[in-house]
PDB file of C-alpha atoms in Angstrom:
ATOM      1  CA  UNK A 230     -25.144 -80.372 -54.240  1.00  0.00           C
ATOM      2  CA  UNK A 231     -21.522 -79.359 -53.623  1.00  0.00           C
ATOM      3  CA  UNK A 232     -20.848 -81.294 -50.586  1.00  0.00           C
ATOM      4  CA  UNK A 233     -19.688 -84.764 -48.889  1.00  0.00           C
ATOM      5  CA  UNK A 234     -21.646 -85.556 -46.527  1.00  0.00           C
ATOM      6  CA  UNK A 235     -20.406 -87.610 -42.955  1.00  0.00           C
ATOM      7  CA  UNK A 236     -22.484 -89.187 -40.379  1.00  0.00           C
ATOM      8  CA  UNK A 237     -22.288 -89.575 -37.533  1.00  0.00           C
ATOM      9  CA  UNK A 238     -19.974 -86.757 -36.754  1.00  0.00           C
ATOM     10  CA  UNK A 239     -18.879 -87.943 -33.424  1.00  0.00           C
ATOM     11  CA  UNK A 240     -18.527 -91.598 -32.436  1.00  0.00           C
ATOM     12  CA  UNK A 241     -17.496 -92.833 -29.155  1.00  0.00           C
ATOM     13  CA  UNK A 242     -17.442 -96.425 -28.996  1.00  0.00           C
ATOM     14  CA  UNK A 243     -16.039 -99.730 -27.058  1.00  0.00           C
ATOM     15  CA  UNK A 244     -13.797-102.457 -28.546  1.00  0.00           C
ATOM     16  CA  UNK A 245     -16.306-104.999 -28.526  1.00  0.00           C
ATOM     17  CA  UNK A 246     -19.171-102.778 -30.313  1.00  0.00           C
ATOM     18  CA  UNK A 247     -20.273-102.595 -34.241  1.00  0.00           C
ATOM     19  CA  UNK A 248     -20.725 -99.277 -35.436  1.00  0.00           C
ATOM     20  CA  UNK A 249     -20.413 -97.960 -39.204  1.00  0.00           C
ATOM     21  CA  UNK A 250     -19.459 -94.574 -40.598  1.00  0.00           C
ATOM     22  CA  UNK A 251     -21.413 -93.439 -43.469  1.00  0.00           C
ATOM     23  CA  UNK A 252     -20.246 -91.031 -46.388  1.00  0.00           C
ATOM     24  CA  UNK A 253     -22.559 -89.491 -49.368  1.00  0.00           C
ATOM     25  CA  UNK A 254     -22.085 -87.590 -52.540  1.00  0.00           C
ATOM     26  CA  UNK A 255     -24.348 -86.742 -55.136  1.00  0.00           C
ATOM     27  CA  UNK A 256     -22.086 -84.872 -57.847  1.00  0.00           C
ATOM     28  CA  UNK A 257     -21.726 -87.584 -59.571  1.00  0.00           C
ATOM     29  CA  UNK A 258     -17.669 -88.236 -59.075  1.00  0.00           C
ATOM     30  CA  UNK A 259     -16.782 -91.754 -59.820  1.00  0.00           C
ATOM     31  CA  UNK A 260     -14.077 -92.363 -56.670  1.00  0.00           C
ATOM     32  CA  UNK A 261     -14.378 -92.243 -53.341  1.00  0.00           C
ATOM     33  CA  UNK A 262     -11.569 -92.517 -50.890  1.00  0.00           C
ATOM     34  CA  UNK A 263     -11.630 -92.906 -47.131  1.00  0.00           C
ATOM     35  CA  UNK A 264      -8.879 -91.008 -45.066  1.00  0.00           C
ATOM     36  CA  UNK A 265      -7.565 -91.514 -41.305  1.00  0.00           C
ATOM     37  CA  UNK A 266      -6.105 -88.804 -39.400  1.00  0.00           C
ATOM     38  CA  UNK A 267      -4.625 -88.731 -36.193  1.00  0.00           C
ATOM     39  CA  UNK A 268      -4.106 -85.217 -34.282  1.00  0.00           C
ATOM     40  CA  UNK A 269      -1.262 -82.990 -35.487  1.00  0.00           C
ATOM     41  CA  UNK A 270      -0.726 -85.203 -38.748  1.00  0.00           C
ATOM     42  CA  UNK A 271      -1.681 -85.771 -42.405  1.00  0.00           C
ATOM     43  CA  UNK A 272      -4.310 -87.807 -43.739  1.00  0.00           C
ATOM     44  CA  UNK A 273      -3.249 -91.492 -44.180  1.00  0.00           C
ATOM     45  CA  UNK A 274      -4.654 -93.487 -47.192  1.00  0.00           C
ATOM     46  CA  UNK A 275      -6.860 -96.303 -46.427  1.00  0.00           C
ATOM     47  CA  UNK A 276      -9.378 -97.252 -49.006  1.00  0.00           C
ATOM     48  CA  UNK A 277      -9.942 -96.085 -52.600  1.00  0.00           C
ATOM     49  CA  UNK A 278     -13.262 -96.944 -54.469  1.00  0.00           C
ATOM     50  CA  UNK A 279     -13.450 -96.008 -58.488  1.00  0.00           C
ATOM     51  CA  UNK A 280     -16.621 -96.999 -60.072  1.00  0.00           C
ATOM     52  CA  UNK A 281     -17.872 -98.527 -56.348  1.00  0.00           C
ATOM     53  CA  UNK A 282     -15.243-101.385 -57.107  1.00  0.00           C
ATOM     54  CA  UNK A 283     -12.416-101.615 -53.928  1.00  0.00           C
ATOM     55  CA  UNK A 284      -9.308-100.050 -56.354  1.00  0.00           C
ATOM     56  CA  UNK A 285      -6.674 -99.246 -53.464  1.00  0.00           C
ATOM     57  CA  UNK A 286      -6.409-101.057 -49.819  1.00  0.00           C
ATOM     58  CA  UNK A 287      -3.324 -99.450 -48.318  1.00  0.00           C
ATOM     59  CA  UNK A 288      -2.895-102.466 -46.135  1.00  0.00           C
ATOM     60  CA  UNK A 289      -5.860-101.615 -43.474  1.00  0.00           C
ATOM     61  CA  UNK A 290      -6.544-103.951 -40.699  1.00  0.00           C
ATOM     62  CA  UNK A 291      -9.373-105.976 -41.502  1.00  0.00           C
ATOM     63  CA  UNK A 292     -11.319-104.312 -38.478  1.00  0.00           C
ATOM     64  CA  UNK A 293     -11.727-101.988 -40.774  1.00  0.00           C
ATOM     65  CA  UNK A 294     -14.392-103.114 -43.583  1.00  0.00           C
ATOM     66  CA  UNK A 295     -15.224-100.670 -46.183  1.00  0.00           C
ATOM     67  CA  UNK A 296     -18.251-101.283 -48.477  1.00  0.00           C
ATOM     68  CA  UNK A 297     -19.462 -99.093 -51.664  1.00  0.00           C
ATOM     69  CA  UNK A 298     -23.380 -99.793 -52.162  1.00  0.00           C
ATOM     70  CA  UNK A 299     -24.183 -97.371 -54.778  1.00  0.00           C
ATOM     71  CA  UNK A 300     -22.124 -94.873 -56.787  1.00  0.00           C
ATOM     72  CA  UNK A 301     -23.398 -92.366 -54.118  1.00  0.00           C
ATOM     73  CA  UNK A 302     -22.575 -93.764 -50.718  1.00  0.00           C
ATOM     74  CA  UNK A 303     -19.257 -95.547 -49.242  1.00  0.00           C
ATOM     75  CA  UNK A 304     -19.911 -97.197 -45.319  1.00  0.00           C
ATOM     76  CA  UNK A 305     -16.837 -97.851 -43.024  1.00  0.00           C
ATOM     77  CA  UNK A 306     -17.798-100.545 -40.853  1.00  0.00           C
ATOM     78  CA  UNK A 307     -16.177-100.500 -37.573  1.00  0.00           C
ATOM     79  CA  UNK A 308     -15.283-103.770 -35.396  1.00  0.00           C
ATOM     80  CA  UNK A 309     -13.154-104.908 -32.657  1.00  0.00           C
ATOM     81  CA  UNK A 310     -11.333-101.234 -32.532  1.00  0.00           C
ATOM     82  CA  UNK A 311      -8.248-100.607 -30.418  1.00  0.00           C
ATOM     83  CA  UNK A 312      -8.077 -97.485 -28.577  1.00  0.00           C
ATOM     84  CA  UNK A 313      -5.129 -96.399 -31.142  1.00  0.00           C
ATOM     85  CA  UNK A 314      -7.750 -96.609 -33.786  1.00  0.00           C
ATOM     86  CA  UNK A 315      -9.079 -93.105 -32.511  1.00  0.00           C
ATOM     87  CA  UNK A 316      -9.015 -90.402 -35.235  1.00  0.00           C
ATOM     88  CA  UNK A 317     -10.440 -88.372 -37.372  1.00  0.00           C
ATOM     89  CA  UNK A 318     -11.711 -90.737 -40.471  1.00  0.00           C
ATOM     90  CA  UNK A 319     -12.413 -88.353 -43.348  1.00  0.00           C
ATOM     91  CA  UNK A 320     -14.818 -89.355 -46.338  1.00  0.00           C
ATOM     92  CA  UNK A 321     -13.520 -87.584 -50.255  1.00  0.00           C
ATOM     93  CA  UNK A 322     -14.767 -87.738 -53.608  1.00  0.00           C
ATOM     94  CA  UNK A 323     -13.081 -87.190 -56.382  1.00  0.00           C
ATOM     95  CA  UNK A 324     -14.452 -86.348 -60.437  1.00  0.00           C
ATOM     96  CA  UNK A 325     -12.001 -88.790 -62.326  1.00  0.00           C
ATOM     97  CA  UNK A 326     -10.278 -92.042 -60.873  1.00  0.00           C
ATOM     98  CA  UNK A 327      -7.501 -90.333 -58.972  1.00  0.00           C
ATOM     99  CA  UNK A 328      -8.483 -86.784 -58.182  1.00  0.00           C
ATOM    100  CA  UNK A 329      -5.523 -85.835 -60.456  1.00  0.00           C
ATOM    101  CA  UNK A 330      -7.695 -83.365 -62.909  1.00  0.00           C
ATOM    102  CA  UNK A 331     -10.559 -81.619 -60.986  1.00  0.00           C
ATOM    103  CA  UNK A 332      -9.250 -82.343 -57.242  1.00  0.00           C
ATOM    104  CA  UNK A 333     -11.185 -84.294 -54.156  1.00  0.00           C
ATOM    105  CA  UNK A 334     -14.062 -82.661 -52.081  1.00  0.00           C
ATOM    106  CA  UNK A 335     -13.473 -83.684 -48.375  1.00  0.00           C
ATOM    107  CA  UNK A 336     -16.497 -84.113 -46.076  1.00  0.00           C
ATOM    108  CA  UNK A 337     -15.901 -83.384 -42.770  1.00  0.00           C
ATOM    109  CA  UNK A 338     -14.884 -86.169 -40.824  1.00  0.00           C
ATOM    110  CA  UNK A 339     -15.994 -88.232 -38.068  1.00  0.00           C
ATOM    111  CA  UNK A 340     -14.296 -87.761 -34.735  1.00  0.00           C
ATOM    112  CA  UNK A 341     -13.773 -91.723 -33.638  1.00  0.00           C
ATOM    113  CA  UNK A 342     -13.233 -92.647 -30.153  1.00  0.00           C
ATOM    114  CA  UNK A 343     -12.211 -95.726 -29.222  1.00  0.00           C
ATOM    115  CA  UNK A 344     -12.844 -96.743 -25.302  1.00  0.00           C
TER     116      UNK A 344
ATOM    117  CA  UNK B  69       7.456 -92.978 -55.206  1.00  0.00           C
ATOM    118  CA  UNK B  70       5.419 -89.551 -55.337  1.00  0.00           C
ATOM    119  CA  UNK B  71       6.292 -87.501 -52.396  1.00  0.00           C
ATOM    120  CA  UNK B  72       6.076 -84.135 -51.030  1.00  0.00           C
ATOM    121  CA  UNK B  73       8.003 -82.212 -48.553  1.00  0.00           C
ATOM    122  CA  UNK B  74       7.156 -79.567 -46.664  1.00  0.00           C
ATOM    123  CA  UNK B  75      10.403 -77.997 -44.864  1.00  0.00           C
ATOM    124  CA  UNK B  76       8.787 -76.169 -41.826  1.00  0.00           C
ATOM    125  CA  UNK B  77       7.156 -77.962 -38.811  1.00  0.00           C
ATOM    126  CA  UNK B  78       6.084 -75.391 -37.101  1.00  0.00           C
ATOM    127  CA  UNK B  79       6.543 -71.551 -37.710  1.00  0.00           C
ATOM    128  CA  UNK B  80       5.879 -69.002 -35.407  1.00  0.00           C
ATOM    129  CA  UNK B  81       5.203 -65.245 -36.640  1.00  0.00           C
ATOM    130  CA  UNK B  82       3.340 -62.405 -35.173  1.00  0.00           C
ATOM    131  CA  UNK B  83       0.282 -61.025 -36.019  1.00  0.00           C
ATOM    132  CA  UNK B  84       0.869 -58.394 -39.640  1.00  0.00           C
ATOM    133  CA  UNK B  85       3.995 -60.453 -40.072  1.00  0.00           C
ATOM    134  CA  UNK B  86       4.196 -62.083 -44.085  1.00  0.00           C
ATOM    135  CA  UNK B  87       4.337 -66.262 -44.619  1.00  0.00           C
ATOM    136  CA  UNK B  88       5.828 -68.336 -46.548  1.00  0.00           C
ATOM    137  CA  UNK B  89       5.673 -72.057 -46.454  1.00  0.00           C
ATOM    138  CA  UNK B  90       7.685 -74.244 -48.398  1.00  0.00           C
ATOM    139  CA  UNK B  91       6.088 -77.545 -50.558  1.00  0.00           C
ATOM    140  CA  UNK B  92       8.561 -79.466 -52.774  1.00  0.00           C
ATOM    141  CA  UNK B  93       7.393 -82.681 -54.357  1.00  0.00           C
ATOM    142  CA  UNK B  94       9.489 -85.295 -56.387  1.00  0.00           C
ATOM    143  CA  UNK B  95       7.123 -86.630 -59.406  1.00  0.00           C
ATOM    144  CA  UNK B  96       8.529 -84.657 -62.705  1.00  0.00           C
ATOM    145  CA  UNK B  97       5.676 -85.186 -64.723  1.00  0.00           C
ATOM    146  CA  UNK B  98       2.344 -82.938 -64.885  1.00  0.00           C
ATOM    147  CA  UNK B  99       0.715 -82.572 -61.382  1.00  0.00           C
ATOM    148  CA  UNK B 100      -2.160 -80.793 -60.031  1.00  0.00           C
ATOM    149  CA  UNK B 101      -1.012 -79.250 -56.308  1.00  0.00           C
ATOM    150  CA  UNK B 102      -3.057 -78.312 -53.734  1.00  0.00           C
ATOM    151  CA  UNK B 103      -2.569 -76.779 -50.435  1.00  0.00           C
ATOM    152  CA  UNK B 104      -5.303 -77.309 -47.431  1.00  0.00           C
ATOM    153  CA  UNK B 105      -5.629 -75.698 -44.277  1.00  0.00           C
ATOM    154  CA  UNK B 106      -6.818 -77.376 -41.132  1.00  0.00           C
ATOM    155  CA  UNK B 107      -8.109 -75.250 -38.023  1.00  0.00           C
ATOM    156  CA  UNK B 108      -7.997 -76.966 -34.549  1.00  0.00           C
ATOM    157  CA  UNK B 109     -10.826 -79.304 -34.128  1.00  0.00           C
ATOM    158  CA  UNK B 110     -12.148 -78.523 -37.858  1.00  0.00           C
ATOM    159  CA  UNK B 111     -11.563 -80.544 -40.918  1.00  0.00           C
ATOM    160  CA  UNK B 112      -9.697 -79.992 -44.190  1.00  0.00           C
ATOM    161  CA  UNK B 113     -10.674 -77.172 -45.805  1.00  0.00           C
ATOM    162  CA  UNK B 114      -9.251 -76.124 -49.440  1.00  0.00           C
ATOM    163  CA  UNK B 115      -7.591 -72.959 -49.667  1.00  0.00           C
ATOM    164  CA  UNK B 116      -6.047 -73.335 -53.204  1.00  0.00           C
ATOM    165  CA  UNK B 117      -5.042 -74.978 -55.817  1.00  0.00           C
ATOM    166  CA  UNK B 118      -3.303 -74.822 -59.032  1.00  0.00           C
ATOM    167  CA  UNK B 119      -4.159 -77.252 -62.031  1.00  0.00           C
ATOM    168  CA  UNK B 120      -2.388 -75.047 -65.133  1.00  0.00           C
ATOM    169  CA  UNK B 121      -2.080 -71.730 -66.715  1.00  0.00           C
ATOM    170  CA  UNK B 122      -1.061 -68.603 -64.558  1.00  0.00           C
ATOM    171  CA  UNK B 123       1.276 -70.239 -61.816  1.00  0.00           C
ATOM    172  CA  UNK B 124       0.321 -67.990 -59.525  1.00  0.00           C
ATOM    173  CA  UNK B 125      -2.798 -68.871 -57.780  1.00  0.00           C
ATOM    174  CA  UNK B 126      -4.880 -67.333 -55.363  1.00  0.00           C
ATOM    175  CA  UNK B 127      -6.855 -68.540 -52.826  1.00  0.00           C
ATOM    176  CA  UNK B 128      -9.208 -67.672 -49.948  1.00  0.00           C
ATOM    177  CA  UNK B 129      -7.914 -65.299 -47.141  1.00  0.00           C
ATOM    178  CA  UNK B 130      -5.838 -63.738 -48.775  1.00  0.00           C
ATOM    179  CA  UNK B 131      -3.394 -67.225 -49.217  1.00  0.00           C
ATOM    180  CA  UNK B 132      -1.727 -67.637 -52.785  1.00  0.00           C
ATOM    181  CA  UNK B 133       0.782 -69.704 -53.658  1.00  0.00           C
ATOM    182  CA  UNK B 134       3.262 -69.805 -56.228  1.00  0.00           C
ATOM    183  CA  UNK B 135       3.832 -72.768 -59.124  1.00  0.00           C
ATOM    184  CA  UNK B 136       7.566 -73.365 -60.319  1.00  0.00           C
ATOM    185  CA  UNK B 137       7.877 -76.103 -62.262  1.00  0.00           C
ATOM    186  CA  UNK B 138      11.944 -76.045 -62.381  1.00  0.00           C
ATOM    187  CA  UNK B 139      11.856 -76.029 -58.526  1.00  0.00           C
ATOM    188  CA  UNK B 140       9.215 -78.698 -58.168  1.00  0.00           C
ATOM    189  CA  UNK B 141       7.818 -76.246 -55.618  1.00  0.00           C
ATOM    190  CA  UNK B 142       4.245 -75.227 -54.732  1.00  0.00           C
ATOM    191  CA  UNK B 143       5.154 -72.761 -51.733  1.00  0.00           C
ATOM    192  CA  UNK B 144       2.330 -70.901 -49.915  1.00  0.00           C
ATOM    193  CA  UNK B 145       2.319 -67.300 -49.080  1.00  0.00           C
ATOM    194  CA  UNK B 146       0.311 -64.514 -47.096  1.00  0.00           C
ATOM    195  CA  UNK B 147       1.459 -60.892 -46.868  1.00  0.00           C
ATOM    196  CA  UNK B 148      -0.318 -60.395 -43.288  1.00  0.00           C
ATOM    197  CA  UNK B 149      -0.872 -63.000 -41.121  1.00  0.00           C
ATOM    198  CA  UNK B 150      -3.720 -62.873 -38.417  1.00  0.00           C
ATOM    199  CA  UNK B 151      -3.983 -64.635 -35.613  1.00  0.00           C
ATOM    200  CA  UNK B 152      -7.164 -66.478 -36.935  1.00  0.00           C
ATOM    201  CA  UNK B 153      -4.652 -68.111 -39.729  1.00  0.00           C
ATOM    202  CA  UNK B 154      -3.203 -70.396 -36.746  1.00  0.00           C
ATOM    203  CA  UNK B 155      -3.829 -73.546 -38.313  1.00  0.00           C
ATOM    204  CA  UNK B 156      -2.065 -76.697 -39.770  1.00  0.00           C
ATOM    205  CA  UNK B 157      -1.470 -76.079 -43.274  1.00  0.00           C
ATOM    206  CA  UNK B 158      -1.314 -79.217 -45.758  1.00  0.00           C
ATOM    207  CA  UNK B 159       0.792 -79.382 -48.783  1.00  0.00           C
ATOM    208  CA  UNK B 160      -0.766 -82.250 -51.228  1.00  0.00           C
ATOM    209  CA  UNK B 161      -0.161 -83.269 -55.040  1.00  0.00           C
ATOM    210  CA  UNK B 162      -1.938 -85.576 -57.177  1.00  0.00           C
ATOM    211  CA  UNK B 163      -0.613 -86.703 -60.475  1.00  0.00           C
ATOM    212  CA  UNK B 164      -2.507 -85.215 -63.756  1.00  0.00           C
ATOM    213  CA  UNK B 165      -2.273 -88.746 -65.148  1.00  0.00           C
ATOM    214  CA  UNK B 166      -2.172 -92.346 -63.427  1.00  0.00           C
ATOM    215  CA  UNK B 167      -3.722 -94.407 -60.663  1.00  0.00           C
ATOM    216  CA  UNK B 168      -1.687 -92.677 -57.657  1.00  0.00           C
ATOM    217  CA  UNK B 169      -4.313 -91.044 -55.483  1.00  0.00           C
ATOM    218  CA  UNK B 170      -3.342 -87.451 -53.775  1.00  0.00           C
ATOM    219  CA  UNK B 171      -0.381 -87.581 -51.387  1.00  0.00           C
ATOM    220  CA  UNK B 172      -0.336 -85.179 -48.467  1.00  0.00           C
ATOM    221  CA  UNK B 173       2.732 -83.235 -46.937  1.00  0.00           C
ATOM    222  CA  UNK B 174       2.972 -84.117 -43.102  1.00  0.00           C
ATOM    223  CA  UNK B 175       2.134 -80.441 -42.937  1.00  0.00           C
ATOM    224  CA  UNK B 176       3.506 -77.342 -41.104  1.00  0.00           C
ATOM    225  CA  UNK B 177       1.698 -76.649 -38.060  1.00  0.00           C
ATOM    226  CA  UNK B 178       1.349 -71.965 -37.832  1.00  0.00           C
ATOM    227  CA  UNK B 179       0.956 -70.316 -34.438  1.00  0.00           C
ATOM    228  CA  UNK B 180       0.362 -66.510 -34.904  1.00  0.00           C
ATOM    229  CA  UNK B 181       0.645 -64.743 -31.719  1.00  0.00           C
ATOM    230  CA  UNK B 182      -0.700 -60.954 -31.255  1.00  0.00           C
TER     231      UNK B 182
END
């Protein structure tokens, strides 16, 4: 298994609701990083994981609660959202701590609507 | 801090016409580079990357890209564009050794018109 995996891969949701975004790998890489992108721009930063410990927090909002539960899977829970919170949140993986010798896989995002 | 620059917002070529997109970054030490294309309404997808030896690299679609170290340049080129290659394209570099995660280019955004 070559692939991240991202569920759901739409969300549409209001600003009082829970949801959660879910990301899986299974190659075995030993960081996990969650991305934000808005339309037309690069992927921001937002969370690092390296050995399912919280490594980087690039200053998120804490509406935004990232959890590791196993070296496999990395959550995004989702609460209180503002409608500029809408984007394209995008799950990677990486082989080492930073991605700097083998790269990061991507997954393929979940579309995040905020109403 | 790491950065990378990528010159060109948008380009505009016509179909058959050759690309080149530049990607300068400013950490001198060893890096790995990537560049990543993004279709509208899809999600990253690599196209290539370069980690060491031969620094010219190719990719899928035809894309390579060209390493030079003195330049601290990573730039992207296609002989032929189609107009299926309309796309944002994403510079990014990651250093070899460290605990600086991969930093993206705000990317150059290609419109290929027939």
């Amino acid at each position: 298994d070559t692939e991240v995996t991202q569920t759901p891969k739409h969300l549409v949701m209001g600003m009082t609701n829970k949801k959660s975004l879910k990301c899986e790998q299974h190659m075995g890489h030993r960081a996990m990083y969650w991305y934000k992108q808005k339309a037309k721009k690069p992927p921001e930063l937002m969370f690092v994981y390296s050995y399912e410990k919280l490594s980087i927090n690039e200053s998120v909002p804490s509406r935004f609660s990232p959890e590791c539960p196993n070296s496999s899977l990395l959550n995004l829970h989702l609460h209180a959202l503002q409608p500029e919170d809408s984007a394209l949140y995008l799950c990677a993986s990486s082989q080492d701590l930073t991605g700097g010798a083998y790269g990061y896989t991507f997954g393929s995002g979940t579309r995040l609507t905020v109403v | 801090a790491q950065s990378v620059s990528q010159h060109n917002h948008h380009v505009i070529l016509s179909e058959a016409a050759s690309l080149e997109l530049g990607c300068n970054y400013s950490y001198g030490g060893t890096v790995n580079l990537f560049w990543y294309v993004q279709y509208p309404g899809q999600h990253l997808q690599l196209l290539l990357k370069y980690f060491s030896g031969d620094p010219l690299v190719k990719g899928i679609k035809g894309f390579e890209a060209e390493f030079i170290k003195s330049k601290f340049s990573f730039n992207l080129r296609k002989p032929s564009v189609q107009w299926s290659d309309t796309a944002e394209y994403f510079c990014a570099v990651v250093r070899f050794s460290g605990n600086t995660p991969l930093v993206f280019g705000k990317g150059t955004r290609l419109s290929v018109i027939a």
